[in-house]
Coordinates of C-alpha atoms in Angstrom, one line a residue:
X1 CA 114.4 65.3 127.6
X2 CA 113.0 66.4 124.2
X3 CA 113.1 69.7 123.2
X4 CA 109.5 69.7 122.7
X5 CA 109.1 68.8 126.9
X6 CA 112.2 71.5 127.6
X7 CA 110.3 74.3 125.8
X8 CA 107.1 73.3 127.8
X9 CA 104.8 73.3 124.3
X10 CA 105.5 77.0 123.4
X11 CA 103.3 76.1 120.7
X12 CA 100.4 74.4 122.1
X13 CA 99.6 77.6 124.7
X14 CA 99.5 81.0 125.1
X15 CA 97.7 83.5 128.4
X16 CA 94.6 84.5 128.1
X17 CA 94.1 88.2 128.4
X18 CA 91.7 88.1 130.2
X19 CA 93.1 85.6 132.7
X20 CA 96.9 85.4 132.0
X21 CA 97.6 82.7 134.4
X22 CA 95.2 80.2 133.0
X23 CA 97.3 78.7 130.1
X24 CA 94.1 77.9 128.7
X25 CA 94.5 78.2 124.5
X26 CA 94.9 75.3 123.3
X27 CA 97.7 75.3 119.9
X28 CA 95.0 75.7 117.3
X29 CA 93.3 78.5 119.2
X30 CA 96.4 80.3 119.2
X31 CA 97.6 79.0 115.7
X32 CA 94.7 80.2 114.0
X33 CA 94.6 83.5 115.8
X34 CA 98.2 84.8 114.4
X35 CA 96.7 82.8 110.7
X36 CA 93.6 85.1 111.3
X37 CA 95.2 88.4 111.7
X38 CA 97.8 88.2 109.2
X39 CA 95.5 88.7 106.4
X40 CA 92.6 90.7 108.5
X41 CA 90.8 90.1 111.6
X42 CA 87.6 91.5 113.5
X43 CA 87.3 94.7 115.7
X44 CA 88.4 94.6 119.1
X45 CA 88.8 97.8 121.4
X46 CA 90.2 98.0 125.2
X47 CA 90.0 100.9 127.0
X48 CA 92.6 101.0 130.5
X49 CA 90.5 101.8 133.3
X50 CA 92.9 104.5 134.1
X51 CA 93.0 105.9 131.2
X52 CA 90.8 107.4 128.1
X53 CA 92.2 106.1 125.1
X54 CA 91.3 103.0 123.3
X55 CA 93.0 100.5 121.8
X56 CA 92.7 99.3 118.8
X57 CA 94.8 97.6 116.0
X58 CA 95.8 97.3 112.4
X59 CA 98.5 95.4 110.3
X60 CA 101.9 97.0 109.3
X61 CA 102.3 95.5 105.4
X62 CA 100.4 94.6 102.2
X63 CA 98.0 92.1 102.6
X64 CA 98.2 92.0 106.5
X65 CA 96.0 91.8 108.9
X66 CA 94.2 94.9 109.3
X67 CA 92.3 95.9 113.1
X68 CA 89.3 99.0 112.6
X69 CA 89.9 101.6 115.4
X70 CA 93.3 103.1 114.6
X71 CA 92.8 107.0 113.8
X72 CA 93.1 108.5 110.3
X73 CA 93.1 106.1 107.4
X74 CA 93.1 102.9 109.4
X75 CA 89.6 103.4 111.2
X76 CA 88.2 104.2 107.2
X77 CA 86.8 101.9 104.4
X78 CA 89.3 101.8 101.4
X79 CA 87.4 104.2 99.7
X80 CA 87.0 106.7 102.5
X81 CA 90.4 106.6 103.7
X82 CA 91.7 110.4 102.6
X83 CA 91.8 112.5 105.3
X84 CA 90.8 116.3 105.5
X85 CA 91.8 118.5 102.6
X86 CA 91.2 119.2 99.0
X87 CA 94.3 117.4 97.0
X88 CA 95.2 119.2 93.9
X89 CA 94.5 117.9 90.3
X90 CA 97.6 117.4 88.1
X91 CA 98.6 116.1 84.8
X92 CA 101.1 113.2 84.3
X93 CA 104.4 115.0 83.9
X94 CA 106.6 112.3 85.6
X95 CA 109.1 110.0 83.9
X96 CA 107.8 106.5 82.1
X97 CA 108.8 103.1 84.3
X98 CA 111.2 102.3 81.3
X99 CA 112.9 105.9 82.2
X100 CA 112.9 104.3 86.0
X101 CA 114.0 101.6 85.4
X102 CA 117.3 103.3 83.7
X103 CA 117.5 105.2 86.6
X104 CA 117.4 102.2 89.2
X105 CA 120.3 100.3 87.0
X106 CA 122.4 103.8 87.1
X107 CA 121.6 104.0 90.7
X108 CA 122.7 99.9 91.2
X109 CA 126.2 100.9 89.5
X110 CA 127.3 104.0 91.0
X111 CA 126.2 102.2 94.9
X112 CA 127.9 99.1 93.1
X113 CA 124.6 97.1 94.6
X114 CA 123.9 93.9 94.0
X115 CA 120.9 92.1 93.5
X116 CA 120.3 89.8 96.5
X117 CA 120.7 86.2 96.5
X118 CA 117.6 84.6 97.4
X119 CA 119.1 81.1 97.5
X120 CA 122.2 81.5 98.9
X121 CA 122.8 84.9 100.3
X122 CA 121.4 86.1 103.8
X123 CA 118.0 84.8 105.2
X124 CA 115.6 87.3 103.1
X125 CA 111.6 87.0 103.5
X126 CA 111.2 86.6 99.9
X127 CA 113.3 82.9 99.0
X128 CA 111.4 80.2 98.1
X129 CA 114.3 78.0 98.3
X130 CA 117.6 78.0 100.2
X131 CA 120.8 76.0 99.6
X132 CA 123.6 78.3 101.0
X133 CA 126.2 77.8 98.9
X134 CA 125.8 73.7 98.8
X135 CA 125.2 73.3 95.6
X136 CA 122.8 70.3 97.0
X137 CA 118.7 70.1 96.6
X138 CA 116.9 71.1 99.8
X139 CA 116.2 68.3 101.9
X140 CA 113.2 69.4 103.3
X141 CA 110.2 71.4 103.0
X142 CA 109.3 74.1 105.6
X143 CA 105.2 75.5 105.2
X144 CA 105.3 79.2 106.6
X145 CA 102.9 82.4 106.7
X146 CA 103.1 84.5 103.5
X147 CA 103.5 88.1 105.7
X148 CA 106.6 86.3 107.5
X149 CA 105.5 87.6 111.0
X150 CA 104.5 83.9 112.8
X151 CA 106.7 83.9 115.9
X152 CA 106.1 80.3 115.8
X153 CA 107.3 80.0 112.1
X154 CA 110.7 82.5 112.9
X155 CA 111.9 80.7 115.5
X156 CA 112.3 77.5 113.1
X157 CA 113.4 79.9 110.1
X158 CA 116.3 81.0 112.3
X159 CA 117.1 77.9 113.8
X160 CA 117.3 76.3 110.0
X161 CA 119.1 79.7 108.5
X162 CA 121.6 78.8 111.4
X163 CA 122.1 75.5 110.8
X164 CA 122.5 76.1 107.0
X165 CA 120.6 73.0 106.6
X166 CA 119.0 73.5 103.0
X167 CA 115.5 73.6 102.2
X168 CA 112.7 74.9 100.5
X169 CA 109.6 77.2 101.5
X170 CA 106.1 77.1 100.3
X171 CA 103.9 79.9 101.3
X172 CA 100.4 79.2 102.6
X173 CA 97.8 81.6 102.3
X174 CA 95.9 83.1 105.8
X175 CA 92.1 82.4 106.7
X176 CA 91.1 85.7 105.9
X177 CA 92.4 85.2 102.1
X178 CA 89.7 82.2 101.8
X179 CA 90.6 78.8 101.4
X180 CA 93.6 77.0 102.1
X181 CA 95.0 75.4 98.5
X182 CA 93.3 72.1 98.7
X183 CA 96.9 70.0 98.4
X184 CA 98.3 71.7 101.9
X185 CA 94.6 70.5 104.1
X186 CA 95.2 67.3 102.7
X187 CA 98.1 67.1 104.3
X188 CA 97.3 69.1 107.4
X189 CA 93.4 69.0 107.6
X190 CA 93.5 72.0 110.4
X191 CA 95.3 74.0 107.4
X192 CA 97.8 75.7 110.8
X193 CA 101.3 77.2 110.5
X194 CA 104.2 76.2 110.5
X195 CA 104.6 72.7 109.1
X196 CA 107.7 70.8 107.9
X197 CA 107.9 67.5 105.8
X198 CA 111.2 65.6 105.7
X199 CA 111.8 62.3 103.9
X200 CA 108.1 61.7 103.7
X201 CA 107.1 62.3 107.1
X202 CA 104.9 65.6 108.1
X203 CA 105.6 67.5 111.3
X204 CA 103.4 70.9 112.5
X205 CA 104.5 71.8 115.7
X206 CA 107.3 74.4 115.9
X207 CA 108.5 72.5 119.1
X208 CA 108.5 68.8 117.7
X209 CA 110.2 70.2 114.2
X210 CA 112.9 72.5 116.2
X211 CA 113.4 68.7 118.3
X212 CA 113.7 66.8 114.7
X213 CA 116.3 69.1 113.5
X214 CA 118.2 69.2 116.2
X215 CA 118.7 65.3 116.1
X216 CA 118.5 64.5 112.6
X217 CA 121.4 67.8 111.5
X218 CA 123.7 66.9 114.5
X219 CA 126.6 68.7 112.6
X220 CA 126.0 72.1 113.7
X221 CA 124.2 71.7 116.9
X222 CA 122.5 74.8 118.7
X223 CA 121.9 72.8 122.4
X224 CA 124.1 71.4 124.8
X225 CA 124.5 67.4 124.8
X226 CA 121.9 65.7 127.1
X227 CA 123.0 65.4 130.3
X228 CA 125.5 68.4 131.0
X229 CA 125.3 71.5 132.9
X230 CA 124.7 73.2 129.8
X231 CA 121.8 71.1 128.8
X232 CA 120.1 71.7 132.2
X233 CA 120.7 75.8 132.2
X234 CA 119.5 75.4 128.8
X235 CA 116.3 74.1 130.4
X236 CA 116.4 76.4 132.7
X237 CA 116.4 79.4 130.7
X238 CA 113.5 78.1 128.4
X239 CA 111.3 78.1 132.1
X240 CA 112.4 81.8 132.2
X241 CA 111.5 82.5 128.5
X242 CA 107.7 81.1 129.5
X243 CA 107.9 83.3 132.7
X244 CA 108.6 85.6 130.7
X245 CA 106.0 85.4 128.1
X246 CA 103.4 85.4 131.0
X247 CA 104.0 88.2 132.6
X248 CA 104.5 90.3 129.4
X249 CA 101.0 88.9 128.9
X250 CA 99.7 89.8 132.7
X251 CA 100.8 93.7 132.0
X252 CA 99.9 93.8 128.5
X253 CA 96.5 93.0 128.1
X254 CA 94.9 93.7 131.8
X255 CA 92.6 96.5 132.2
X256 CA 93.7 96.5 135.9
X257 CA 96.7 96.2 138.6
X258 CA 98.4 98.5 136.3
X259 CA 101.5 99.2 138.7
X260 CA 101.8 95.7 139.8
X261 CA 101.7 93.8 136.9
X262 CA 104.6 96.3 135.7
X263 CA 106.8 95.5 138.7
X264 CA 106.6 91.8 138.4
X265 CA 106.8 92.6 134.3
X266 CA 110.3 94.6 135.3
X267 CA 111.8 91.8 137.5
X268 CA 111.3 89.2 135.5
X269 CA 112.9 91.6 132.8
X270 CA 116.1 91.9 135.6
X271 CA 116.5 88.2 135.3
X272 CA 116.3 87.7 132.0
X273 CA 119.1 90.7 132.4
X274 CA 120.7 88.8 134.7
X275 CA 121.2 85.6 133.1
X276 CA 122.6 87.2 129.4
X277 CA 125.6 87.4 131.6
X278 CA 125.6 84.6 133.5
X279 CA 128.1 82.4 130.7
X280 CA 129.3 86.2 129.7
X281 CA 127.1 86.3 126.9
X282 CA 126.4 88.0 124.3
X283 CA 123.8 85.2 124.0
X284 CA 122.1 83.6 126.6
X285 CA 124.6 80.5 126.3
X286 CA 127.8 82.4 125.6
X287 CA 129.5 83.3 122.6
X288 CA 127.0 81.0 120.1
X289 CA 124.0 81.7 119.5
X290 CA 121.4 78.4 120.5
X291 CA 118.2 76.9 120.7
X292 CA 117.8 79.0 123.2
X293 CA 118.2 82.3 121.5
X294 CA 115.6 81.3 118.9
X295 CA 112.8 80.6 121.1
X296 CA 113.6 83.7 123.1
X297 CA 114.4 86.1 119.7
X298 CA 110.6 86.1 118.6
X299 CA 109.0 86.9 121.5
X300 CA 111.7 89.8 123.0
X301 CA 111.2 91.3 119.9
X302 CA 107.8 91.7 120.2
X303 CA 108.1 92.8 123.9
X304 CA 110.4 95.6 122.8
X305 CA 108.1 97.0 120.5
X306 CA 104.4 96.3 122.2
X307 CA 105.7 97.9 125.9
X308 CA 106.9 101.4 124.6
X309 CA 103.5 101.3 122.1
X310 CA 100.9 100.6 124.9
X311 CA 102.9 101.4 128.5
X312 CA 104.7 104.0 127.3
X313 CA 108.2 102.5 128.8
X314 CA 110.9 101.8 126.4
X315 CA 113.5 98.5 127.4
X316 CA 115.9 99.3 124.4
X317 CA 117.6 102.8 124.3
X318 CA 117.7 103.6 128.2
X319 CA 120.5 101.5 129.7
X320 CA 118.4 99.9 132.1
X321 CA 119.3 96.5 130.6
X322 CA 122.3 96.4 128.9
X323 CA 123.2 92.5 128.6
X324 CA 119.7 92.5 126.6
X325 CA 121.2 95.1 124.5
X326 CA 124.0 93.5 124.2
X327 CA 121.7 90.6 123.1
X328 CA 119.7 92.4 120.4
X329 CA 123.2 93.6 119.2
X330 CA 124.4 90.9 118.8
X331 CA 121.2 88.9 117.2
X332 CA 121.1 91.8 114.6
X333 CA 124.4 91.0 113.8
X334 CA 123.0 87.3 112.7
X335 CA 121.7 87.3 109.2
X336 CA 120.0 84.3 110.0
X337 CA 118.1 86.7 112.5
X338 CA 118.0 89.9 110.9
X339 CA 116.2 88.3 107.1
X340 CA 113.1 87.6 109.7
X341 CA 113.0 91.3 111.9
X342 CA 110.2 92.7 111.6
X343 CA 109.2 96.1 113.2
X344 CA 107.3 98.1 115.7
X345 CA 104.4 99.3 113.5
X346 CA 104.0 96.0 112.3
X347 CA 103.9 94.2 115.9
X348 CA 101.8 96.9 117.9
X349 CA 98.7 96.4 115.3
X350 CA 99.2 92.3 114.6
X351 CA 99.2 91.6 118.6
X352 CA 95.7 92.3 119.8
X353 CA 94.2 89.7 117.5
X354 CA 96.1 86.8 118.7
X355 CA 95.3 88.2 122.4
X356 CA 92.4 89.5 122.4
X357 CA 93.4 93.1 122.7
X358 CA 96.3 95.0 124.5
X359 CA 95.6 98.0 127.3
X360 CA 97.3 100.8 126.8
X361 CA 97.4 104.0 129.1
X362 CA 97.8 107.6 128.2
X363 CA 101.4 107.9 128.8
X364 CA 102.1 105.7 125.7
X365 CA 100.5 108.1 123.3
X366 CA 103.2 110.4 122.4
X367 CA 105.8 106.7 121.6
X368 CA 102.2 105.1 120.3
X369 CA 102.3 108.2 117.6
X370 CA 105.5 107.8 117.0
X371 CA 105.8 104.6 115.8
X372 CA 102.2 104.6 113.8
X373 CA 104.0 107.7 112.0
X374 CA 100.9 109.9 113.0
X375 CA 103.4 112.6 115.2
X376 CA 104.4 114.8 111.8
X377 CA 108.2 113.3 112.2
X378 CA 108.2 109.8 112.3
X379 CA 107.5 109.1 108.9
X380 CA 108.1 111.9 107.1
X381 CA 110.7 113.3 105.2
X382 CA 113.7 114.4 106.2
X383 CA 113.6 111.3 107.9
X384 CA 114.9 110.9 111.6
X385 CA 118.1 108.8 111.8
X386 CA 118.0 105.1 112.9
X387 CA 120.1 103.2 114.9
X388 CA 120.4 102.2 118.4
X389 CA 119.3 104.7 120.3
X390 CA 115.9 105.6 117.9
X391 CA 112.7 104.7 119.3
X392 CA 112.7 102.0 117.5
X393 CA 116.2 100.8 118.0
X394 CA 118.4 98.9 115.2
X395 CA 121.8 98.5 116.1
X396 CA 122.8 97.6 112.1
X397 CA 121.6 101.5 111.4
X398 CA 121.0 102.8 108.1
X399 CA 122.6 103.5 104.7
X400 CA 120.1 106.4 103.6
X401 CA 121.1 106.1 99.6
X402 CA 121.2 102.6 99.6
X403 CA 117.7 102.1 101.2
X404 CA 116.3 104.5 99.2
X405 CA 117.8 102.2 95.8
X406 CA 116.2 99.2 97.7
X407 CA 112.6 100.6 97.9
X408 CA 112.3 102.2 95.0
X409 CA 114.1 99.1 93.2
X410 CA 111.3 96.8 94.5
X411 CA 108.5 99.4 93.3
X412 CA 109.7 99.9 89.9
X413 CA 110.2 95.9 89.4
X414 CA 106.9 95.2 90.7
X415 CA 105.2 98.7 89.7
X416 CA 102.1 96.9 87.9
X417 CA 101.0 94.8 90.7
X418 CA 101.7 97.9 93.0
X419 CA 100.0 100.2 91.4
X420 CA 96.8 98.3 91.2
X421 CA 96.8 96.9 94.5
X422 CA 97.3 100.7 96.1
X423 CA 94.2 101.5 94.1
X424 CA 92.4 99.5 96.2
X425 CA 92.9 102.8 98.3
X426 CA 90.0 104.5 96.0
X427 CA 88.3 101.2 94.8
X428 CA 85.2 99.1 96.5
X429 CA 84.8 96.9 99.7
X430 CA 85.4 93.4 98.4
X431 CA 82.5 90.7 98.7
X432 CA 81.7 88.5 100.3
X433 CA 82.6 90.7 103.5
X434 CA 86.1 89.6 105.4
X435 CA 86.8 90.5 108.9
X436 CA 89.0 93.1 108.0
X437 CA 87.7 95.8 105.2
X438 CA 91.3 97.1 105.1
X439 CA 93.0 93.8 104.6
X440 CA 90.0 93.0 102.4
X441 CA 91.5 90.6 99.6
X442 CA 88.5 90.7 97.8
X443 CA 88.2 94.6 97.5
X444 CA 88.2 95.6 94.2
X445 CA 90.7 98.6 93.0
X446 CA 89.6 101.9 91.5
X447 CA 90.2 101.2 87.9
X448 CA 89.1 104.3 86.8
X449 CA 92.0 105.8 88.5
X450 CA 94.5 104.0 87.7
X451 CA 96.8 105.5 85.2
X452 CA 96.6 108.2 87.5
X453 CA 97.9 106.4 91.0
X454 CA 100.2 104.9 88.2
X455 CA 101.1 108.9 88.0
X456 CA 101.5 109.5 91.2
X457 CA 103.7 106.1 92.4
X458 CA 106.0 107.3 89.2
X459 CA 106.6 110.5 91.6
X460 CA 107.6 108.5 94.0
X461 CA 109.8 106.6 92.5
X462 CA 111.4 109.5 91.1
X463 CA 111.7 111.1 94.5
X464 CA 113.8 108.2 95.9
X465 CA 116.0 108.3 92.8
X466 CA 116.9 112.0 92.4
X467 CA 115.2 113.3 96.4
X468 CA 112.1 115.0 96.6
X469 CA 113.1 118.6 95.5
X470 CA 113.7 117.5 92.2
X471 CA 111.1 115.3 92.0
X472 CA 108.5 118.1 93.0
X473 CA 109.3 120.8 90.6
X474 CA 108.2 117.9 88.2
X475 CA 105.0 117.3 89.8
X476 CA 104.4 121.0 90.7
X477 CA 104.5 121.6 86.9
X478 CA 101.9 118.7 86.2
X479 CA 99.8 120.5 89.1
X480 CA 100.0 124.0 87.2
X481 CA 99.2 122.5 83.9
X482 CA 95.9 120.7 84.9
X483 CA 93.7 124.0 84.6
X484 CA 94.3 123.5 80.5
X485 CA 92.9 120.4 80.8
X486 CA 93.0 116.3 81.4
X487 CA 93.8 116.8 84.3
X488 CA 94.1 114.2 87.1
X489 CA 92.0 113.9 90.2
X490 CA 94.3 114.2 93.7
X491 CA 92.2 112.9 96.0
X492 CA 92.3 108.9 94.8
X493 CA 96.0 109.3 94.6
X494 CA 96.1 110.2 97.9
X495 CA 93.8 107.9 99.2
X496 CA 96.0 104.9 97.4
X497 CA 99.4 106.3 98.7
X498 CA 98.5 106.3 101.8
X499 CA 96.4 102.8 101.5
X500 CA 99.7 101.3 100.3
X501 CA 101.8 103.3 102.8
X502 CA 100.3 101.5 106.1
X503 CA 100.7 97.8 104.0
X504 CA 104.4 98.1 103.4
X505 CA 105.6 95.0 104.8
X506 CA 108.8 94.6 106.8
X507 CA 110.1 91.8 106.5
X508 CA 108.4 90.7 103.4
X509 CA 108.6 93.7 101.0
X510 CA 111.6 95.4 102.5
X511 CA 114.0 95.4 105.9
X512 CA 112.8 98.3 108.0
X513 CA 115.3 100.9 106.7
X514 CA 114.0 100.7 103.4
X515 CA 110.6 100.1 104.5
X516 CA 110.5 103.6 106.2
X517 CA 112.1 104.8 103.4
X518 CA 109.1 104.2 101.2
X519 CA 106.3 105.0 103.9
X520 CA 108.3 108.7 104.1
X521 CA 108.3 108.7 100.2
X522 CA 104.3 108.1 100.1
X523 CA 103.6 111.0 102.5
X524 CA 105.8 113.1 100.6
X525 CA 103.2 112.6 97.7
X526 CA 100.8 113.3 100.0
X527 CA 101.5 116.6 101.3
X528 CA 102.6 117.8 98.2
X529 CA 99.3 117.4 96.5
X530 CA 97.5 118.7 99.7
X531 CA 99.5 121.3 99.9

């Protein structure tokens, strides 16, 4: 039996949410979906019949998809997005880039960091080609999402970043960005994600491409010959991973059967439990990681960070299922895994497109505020620590200077293109009108504001590099000095911040320790001109 007929189409189908156990989406209905909401979607709002508050959703990163509803910035037009206050004026009293830059490369040496290897070092969102070390030209072509977040396009990216088999990566653009370059419809005329071509042949469904590796890159193979006990458990535990998926689906997105759907949710959670133990784990075949593992690993990881967001329950951090803590351990451990993570903000706000909204109750809120950075702590500085018993649990934890170097590293190298795309915080609604104003890739930035967002990122920058107290007294002075003239309007800056602050994208412009790292650094500029 093929791997496409063991993994019963994971690809081809996914629950309604309105009527979970009719598997009736069809694979470009729920292809297009996670292409639509990774670059901006429509509104869509649920409200739990037990409970008050709405749902609603937005994207996590730059250029993601972006749901109306959220509170603050993310229910706001670009240009509308600063909250309540009167930001103070200031002059531009921070360092030049070229003084950064200095910085950065002083930073790199004392931390002895090293720039990553895209081509051969661990999986990282931003390759566009991988040869691990080979020396030899990538023997096939894999076409994935730009924002990295397809669950059908990670579970191929691990399986080939375990495998080591190289290859190269071309980057397709999402509906919401216009249309598809004209060279990728001609080859797939339904322009869906993700699509492979090996020795002139074209493959697009994650099922039937995870199959064609398997067979044709025998020498490190991830599933049990055909025909053994393994090959059959195998089998058996991808039945449980579609179990699985359903019943996630049941709880997540009714309005109804609140406690019931959770109980069935919960046992199906105890066998998945179960079974990490079964061949003494850590994995769900052993001591290797498998096929297996990467169909599961997309999928838990949004479960673990969509249940605590909208139920208010948290599966990580409370001992209730320790062989699936084990197994997130132990997957984080993976590169090959832990170059596609992504996080909880990210997942919580790109789900309700593809299902056509989540329920939440009002238990939730206090985790939901949490992880959207809206409960004063979260994502604000001095930063809570991360590691495996956070809310947001990440068993690899944090190297606080060394994030900080990675953020502001990738801000300074990129600081043109940064700068103008945060203005979009204080510019115009693009047009023609997208789905999603805040993911709007027309919208056009504030250019009369630029030089001073360019300011204000420059703060930033220097707050990550020498912390925030020194990097205040700096700005404080260019706030002081603004009253004897040229001075610099607040409020856009603010407005950009916190525009590019919800559009940091993990993984594509950071991993999550640096990620938050940033966000934290962008509020910091916030308050600090608002107060």
């Amino acid at each position: 039996m093929s791997v496409a007929q063991y993994h019963i189409r994971s690809c081809s189908s996914l629950c309604s949410a309105r009527r979970v156990g009719r598997l009736r989406h069809c694979e470009n209905v729920v292809r297009t979906a996670y292409e639509s909401r990774a670059r901006g979607f429509c509104t869509h709002r649920t409200t739990d019949q037990a409970s008050s508050r709405p749902v609603s959703a937005s994207s996590g990163g730059i250029g993601n998809t972006m749901l109306a509803g959220l509170k603050k910035a993310f229910t706001k037009e670009p240009s509308e997005s600063v909250e309540q206050g009167a930001p103070s004026s200031f002059t531009d009293s921070g360092v030049s880039w070229d003084d950064l830059q200095q910085k950065v490369q002083q930073r790199q040496a004392e931390l002895q960091w090293e720039t990553p290897d895209l081509e051969n070092g661990p999986a990282n969102a931003r390759a566009l080609k991988r040869s691990f070390g080979k020396g030899s030209k990538p023997v096939l072509k894999l076409y994935r999402d730009h924002a990295a977040w397809c669950p059908y396009c990670q579970k191929v990216w691990i399986q080939l970043e375990e495998k080591q088999i190289p290859y190269e990566i071309e980057k397709i653009n999402m509906r919401c960005y216009g249309d598809k370059p004209a060279a990728y419809t001609a080859k797939v005329p339904s322009g869906l994600l993700p699509a492979m071509e090996l020795d002139g042949e074209l493959y697009t469904e994650s099922d039937l491409i995870m199959q064609v590796l398997e067979e044709r890159f025998p020498e490190k193979p991830l599933m049990p010959s055909k025909g053994t006990p393994g090959y059959h458990r195998a089998q058996k535990l991808l039945r449980l991973e579609r179990q699985m998926f359903g019943v996630w689906l049941q709880w997540l997105c009714r309005s109804w059967s609140h406690k019931v759907s959770m109980d069935t949710f919960m046992d199906t959670m105890e066998q998945v439990n179960a079974e990490l133990d079964v061949d003494g784990g850590p994995f769900f075949l052993g001591k290797e990681l498998s096929l297996v593992d990467c169909v599961f690993a997309p999928f838990l990881e949004r479960i673990v960070a969509s249940i605590p967001y909208y139920k208010g329950v948290r599966l990580r951090g409370e001992g209730r299922f320790p062989n699936l803590e084990r197994w997130f351990e132990a997957m984080e451990k993976k590169p090959s895994y832990l170059g596609t993570r992504s996080d909880f903000f990210t997942h919580v706000h790109d789900l309700p497109p593809q299902l056509g909204g989540c329920v939440s109750v009002k238990e939730a809120r206090p985790m939901a505020d949490a992880i959207d950075g809206d409960d004063g702590v979260s994502w604000h500085l001095p930063l809570p620590s991360l590691d495996a018993s956070s809310l947001e649990p990440y068993s690899p934890g944090e190297e606080p200077e060394m994030d900080r170097l990675r953020a502001v590293q990738r801000l300074v190298e990129n600081h043109e293109a940064v700068t103008k795309f945060a203005a979009r915080g204080c510019g115009q609604q693009g047009s023609p009108p997208v789905n999603a104003p805040l993911s709007d890739p027309y919208a056009k930035p504030g250019m009369q504001h630029l030089a001073a967002v360019d300011a204000g990122l420059r703060h930033v920058a220097l707050a990550l590099l020498d912390g925030p107290e020194a990097a205040a007294k700096t700005l404080h002075a260019g706030m002081n000095s603004a009253a004897n003239g040229n001075a610099m309007p607040g409020a856009p800056v603010c407005a950009s911040a916190a525009y590019l602050r919800n559009r940091v994208g993990v993984p594509r412009d950071l991993p999550l320790p640096a990620a938050r790292q940033l966000r934290a650094h962008l509020n910091w500029l916030i308050d600090e001109l608002r107060n």
